[in-house]
mmCIF file of C-alpha atoms and ligand atoms in Angstrom:
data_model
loop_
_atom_site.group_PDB
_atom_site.id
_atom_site.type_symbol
_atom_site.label_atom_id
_atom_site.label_comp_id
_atom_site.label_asym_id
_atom_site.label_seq_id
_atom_site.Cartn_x
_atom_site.Cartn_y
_atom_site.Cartn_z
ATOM 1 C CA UNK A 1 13.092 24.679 -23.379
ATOM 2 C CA UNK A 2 15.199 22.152 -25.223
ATOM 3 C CA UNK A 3 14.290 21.402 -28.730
ATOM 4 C CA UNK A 4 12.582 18.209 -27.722
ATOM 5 C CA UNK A 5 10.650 16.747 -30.958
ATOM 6 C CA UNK A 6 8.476 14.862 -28.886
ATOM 7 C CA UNK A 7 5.943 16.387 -26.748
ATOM 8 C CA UNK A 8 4.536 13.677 -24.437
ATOM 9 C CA UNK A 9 6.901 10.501 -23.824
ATOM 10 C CA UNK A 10 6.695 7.324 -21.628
ATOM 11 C CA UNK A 11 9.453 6.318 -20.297
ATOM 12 C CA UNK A 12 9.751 2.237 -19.784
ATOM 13 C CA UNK A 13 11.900 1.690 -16.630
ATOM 14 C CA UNK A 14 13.441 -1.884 -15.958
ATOM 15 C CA UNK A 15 13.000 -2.898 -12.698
ATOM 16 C CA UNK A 16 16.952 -4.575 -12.827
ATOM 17 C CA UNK A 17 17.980 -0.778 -13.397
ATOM 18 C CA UNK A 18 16.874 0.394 -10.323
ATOM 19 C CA UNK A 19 18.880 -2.955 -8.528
ATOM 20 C CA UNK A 20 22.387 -1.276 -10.165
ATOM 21 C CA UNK A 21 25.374 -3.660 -9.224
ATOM 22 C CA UNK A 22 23.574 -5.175 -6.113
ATOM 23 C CA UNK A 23 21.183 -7.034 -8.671
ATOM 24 C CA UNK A 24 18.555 -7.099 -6.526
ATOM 25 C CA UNK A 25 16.493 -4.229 -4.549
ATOM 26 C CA UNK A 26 16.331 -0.508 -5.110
ATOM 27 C CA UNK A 27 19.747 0.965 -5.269
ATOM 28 C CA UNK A 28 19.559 4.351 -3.585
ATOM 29 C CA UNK A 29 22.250 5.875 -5.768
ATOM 30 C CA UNK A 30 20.926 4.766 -9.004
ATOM 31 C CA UNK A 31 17.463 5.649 -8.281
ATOM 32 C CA UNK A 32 18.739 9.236 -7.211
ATOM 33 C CA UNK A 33 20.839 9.583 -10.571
ATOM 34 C CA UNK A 34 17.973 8.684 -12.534
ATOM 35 C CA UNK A 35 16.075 11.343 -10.679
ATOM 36 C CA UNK A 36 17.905 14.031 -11.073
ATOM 37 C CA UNK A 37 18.353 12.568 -14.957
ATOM 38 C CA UNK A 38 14.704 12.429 -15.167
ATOM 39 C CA UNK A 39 14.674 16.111 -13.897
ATOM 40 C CA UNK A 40 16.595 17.911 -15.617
ATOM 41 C CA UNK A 41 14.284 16.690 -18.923
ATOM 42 C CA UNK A 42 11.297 17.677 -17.357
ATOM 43 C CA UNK A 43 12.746 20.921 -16.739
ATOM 44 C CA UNK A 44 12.842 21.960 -20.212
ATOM 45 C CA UNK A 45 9.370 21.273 -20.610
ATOM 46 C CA UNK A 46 8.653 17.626 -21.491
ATOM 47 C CA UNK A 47 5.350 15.714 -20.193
ATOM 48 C CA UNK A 48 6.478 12.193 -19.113
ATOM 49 C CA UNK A 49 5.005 9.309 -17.690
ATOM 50 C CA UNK A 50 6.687 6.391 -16.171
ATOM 51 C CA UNK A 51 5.982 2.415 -16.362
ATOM 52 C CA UNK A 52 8.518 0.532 -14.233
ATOM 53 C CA UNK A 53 9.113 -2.944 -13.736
ATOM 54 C CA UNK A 54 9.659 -5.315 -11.169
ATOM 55 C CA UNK A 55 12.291 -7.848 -11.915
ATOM 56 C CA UNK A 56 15.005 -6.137 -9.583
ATOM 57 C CA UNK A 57 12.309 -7.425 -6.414
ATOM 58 C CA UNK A 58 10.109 -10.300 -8.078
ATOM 59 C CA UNK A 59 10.140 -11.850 -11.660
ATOM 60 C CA UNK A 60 6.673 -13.978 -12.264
ATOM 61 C CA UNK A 61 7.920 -15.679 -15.342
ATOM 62 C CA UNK A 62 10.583 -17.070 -13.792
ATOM 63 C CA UNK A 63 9.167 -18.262 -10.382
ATOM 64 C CA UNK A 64 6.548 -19.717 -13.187
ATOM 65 C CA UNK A 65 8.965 -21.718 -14.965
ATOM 66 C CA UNK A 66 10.283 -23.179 -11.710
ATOM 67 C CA UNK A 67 6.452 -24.331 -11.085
ATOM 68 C CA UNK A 68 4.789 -20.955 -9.260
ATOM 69 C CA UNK A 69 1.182 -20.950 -10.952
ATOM 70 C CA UNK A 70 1.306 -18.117 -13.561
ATOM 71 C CA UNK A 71 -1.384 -16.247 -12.308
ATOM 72 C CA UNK A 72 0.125 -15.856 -8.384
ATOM 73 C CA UNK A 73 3.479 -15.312 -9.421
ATOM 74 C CA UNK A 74 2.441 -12.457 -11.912
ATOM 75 C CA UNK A 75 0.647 -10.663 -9.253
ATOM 76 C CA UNK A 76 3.199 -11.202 -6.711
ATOM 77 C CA UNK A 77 5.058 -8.671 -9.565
ATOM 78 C CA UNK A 78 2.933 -6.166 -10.054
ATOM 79 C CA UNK A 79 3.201 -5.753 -6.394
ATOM 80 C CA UNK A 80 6.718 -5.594 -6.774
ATOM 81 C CA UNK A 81 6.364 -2.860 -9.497
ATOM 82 C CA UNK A 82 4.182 -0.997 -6.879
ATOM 83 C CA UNK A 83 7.299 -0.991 -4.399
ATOM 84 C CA UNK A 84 9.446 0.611 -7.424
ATOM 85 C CA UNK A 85 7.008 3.073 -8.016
ATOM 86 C CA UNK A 86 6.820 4.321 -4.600
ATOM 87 C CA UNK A 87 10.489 4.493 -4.294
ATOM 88 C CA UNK A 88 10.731 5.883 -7.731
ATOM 89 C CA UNK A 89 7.927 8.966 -6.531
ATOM 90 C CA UNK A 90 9.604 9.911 -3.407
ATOM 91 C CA UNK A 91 13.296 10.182 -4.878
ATOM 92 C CA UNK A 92 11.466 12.248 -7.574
ATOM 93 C CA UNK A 93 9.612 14.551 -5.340
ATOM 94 C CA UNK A 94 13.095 14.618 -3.025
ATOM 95 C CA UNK A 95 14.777 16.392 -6.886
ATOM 96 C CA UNK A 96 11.845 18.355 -6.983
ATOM 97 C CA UNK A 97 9.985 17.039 -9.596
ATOM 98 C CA UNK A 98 5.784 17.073 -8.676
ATOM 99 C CA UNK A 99 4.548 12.919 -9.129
ATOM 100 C CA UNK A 100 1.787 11.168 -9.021
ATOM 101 C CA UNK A 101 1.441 7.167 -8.741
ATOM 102 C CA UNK A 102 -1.895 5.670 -10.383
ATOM 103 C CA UNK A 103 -2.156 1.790 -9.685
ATOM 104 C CA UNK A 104 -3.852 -0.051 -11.860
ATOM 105 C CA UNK A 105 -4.785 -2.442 -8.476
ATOM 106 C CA UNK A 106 -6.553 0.009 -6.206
ATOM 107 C CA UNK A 107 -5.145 0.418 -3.641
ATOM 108 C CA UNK A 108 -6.278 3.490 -2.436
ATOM 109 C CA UNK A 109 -4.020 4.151 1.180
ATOM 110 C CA UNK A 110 -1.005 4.435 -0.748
ATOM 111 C CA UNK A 111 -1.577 5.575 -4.665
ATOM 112 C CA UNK A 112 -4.315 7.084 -6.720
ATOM 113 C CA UNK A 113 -5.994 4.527 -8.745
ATOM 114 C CA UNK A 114 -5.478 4.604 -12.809
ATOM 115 C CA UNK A 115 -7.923 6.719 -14.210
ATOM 116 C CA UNK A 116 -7.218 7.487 -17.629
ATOM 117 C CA UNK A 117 -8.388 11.036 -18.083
ATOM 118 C CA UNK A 118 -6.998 11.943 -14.456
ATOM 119 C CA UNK A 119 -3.797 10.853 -15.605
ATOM 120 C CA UNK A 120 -3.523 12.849 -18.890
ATOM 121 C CA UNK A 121 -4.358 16.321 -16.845
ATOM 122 C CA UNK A 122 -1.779 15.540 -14.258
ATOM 123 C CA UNK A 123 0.740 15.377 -17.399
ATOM 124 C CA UNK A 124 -0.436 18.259 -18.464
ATOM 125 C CA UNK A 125 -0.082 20.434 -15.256
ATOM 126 C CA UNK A 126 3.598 19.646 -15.803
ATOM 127 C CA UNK A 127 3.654 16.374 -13.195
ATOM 128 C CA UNK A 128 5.380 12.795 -13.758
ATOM 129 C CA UNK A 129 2.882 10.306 -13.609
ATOM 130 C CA UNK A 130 4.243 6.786 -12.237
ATOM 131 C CA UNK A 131 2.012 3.796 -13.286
ATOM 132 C CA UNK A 132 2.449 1.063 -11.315
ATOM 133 C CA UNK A 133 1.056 -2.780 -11.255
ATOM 134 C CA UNK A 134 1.195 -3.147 -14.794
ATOM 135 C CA UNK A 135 -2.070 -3.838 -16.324
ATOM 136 C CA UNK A 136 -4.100 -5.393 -13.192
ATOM 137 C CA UNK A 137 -3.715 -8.893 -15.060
ATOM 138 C CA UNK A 138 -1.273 -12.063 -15.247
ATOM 139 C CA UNK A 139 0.048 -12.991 -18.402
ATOM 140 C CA UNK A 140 0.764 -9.168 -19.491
ATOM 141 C CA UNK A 141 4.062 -7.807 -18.782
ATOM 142 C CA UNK A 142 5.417 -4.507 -17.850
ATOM 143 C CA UNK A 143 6.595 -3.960 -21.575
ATOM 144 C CA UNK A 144 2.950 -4.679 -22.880
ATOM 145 C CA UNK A 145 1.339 -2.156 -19.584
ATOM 146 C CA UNK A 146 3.678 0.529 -20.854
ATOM 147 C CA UNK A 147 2.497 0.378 -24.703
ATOM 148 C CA UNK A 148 -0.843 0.358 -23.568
ATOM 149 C CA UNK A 149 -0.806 3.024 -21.238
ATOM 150 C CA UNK A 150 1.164 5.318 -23.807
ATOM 151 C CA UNK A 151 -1.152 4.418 -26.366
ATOM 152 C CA UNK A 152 -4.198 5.585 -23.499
ATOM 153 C CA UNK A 153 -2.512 8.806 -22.840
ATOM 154 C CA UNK A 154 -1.712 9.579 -26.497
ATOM 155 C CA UNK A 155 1.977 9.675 -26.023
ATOM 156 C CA UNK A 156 4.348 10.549 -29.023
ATOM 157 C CA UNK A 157 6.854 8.132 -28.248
ATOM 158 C CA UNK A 158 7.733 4.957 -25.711
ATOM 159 C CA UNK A 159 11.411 5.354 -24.872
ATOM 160 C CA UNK A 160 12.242 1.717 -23.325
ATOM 161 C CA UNK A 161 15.402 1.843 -21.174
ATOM 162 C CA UNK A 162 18.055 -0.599 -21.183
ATOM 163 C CA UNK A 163 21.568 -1.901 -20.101
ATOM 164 C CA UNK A 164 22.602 -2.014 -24.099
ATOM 165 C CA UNK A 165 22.625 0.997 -26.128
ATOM 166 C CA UNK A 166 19.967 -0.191 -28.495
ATOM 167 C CA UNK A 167 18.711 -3.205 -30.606
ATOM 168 C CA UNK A 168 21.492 -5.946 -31.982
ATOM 169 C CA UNK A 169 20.955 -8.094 -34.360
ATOM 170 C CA UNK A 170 22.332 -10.754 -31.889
ATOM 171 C CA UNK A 171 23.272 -10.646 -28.222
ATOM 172 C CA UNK A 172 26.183 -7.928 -27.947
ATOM 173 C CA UNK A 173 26.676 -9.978 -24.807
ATOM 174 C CA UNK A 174 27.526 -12.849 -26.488
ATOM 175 C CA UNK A 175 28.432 -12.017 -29.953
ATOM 176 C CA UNK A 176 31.248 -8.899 -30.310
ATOM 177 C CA UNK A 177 30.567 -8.532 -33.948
ATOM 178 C CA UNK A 178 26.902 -8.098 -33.486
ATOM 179 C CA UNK A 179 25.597 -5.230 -35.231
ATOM 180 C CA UNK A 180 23.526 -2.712 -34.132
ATOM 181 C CA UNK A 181 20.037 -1.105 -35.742
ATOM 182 C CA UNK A 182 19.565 2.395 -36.400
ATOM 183 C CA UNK A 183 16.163 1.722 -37.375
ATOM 184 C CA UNK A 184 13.862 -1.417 -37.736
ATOM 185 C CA UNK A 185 10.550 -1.970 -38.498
ATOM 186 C CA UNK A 186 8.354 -3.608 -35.557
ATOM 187 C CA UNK A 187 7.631 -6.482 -38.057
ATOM 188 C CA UNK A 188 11.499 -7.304 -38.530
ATOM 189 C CA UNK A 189 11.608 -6.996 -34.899
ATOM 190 C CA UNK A 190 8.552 -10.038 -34.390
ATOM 191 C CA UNK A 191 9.814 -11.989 -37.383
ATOM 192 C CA UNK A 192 13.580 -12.047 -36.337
ATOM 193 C CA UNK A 193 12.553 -12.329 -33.019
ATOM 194 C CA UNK A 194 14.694 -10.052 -32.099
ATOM 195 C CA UNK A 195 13.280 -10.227 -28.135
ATOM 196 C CA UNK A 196 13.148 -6.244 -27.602
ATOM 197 C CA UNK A 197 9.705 -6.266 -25.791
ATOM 198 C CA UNK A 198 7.535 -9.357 -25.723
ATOM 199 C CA UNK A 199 5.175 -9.795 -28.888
ATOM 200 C CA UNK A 200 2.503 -8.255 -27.519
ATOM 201 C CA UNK A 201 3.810 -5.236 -26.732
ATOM 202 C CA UNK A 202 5.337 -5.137 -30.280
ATOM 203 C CA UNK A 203 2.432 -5.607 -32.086
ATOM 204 C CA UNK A 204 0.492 -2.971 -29.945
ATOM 205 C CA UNK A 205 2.791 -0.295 -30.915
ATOM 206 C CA UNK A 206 2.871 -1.366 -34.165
ATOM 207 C CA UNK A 207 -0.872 -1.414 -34.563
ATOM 208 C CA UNK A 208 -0.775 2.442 -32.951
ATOM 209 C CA UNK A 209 1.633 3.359 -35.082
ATOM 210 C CA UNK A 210 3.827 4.554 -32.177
ATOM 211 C CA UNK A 211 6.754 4.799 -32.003
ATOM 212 C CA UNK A 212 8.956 2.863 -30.161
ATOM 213 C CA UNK A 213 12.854 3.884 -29.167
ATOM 214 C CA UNK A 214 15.452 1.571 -27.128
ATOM 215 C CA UNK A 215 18.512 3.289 -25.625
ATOM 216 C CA UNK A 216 20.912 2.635 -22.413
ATOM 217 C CA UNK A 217 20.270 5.190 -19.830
ATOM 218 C CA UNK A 218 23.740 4.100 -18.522
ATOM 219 C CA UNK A 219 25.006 7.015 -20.298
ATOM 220 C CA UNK A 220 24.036 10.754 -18.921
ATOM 221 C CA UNK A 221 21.960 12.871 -21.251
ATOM 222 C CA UNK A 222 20.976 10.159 -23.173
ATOM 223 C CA UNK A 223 17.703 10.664 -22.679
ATOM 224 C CA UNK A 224 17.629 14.296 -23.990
ATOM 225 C CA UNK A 225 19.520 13.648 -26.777
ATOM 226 C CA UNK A 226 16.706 10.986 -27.605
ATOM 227 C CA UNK A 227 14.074 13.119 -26.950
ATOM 228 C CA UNK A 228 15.173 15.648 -29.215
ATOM 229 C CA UNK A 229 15.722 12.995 -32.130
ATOM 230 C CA UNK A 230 19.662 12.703 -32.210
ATOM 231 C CA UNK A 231 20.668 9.089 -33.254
ATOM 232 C CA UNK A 232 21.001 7.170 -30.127
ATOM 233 C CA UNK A 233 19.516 3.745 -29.741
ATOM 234 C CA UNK A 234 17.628 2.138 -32.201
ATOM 235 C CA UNK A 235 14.365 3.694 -33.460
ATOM 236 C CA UNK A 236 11.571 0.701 -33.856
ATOM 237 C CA UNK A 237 8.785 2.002 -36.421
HETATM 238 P P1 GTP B 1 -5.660 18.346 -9.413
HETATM 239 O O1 GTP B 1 -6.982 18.369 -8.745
HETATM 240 O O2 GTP B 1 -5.724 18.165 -10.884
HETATM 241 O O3 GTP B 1 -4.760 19.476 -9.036
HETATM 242 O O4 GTP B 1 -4.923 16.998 -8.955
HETATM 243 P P2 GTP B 1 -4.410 16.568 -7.543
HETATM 244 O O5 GTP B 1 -3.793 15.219 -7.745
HETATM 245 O O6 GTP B 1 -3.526 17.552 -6.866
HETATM 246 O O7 GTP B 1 -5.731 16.501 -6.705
HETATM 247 P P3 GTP B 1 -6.262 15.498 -5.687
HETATM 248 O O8 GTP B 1 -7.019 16.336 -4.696
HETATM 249 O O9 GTP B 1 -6.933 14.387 -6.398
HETATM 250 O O10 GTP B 1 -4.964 14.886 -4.989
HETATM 251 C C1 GTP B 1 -4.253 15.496 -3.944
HETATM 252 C C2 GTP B 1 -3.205 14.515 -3.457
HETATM 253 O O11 GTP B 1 -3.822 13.317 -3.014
HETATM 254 C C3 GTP B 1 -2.203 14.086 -4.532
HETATM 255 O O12 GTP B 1 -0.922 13.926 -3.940
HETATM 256 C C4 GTP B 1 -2.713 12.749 -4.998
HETATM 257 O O13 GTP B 1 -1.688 11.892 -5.489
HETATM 258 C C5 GTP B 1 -3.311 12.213 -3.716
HETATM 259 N N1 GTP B 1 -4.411 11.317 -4.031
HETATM 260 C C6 GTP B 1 -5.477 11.537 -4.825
HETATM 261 N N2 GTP B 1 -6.261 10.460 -4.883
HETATM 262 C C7 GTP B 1 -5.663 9.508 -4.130
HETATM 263 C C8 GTP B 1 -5.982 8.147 -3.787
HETATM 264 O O14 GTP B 1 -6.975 7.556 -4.197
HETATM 265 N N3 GTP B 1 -5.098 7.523 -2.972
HETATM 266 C C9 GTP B 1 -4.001 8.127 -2.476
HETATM 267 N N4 GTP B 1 -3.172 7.422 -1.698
HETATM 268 N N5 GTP B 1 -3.665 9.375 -2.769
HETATM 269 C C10 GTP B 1 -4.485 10.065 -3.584
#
């Protein structure tokens, strides 16, 4: 057993990390790295649950802004997140990890159903559970269905995954000087708008008091070493 100072963690998958250089789809190398990543944590003994996105198959903001009603186009995503959880569950279970999906749209042939209290107990028999379709409604994002559902299942941390190693205090894209946080509170996060997670999502953990860590998974054993509270990323409290 590591020396993990978090017990139970959700982990916040992007769907554009599963694409990997393609951009678009499920990369069947990445998706087996993160696996076997996501593994070899959960064999020293953490509970984890997953919330993945979408955007590598089907972003709703952006059909939206190009004149898709809101509503459709969201749903059209969570469908999409559905497909990432599958693929995500059987690469899992083919590393030897024990899953189980919950939808929060039934959808009964293919995944359990999120039930709250079903989902705690299957962390705590030692399985990862996947949630899929976000919250069941438009107008929340993956981000937001991932603080919620950590909140629901009483998880010590939300570990949000990401291409950059952390939170800037402008786009390390952009701007090679830009500096990165340690730490930051969520409020300097919302009042800089510093874009790591929509608002909403922000303010939930903030009002939970959980706490929220960004950090690449580009580099291996990243996610341990954040799990056991080294200084990678940038810690949001
Ligand atoms: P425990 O009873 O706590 O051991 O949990 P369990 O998940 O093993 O029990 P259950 O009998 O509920 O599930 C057995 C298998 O059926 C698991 O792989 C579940 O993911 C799957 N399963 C359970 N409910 C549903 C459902 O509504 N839809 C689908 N597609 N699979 C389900």
């Amino acid at each position: 057993m590591a020396d993990f100072i978090y017990k139970r963690a959700l982990l916040k998958l992007s769907g554009e990390h599963l694409a990997g250089d393609q951009g678009y789809g499920i990369d069947p190398k990445v998706i087996t790295g993160l696996a076997n990543q996501i593994k070899s944590i959960k064999d020293k003994g953490i509970e984890l649950a997953i919330t993945v996105g979408g955007g590598n198959i089907f972003r709703g903001m952006a059909a939206s802004t190009e004149g898709m009603d809101r509503s459709q186009a969201d749903y059209i995503g969570m469908l999409a997140t559905v497909m990432n959880a599958l693929a995500l569950q059987e690469a899992l279970e083919r590393a030897g990890v024990f899953t189980r999906v919950q939808s929060a749209i039934a959808m009964q042939e293919i995944a359990e159903t999120y039930i709250r209290r079903k989902a705690i107990r299957h962390l705590e028999k030692g399985r990862v559970v996947i949630f899929a379709a976000g919250t069941s409604n438009p107008y929340f994002t993956t981000d937001t269905s991932a603080a919620l559902r950590a909140c629901e299942i009483n998880a010590d941390v939300l570990l949000k995954a990401t291409k950059v190693d952390g939170v800037y205090d402008s786009d390390p894209m952009k701007n090679p000087s830009a500096e990165r946080f340690e730490r930051i509170s969520y409020l300097d996060v919302l009042t800089r708008e510093l874009h790591v997670m929509d608002s909403t999502a922000i303010s939930l953990c903030m009002d939970n008091k959980l706490p929220l860590i960004v950090f690449s998974l580009l580099k291996e054993g990243n996610m341990e070493a954040v799990l056991c509270g080294e200084p990678v990323g940038t810690t949001i409290y």
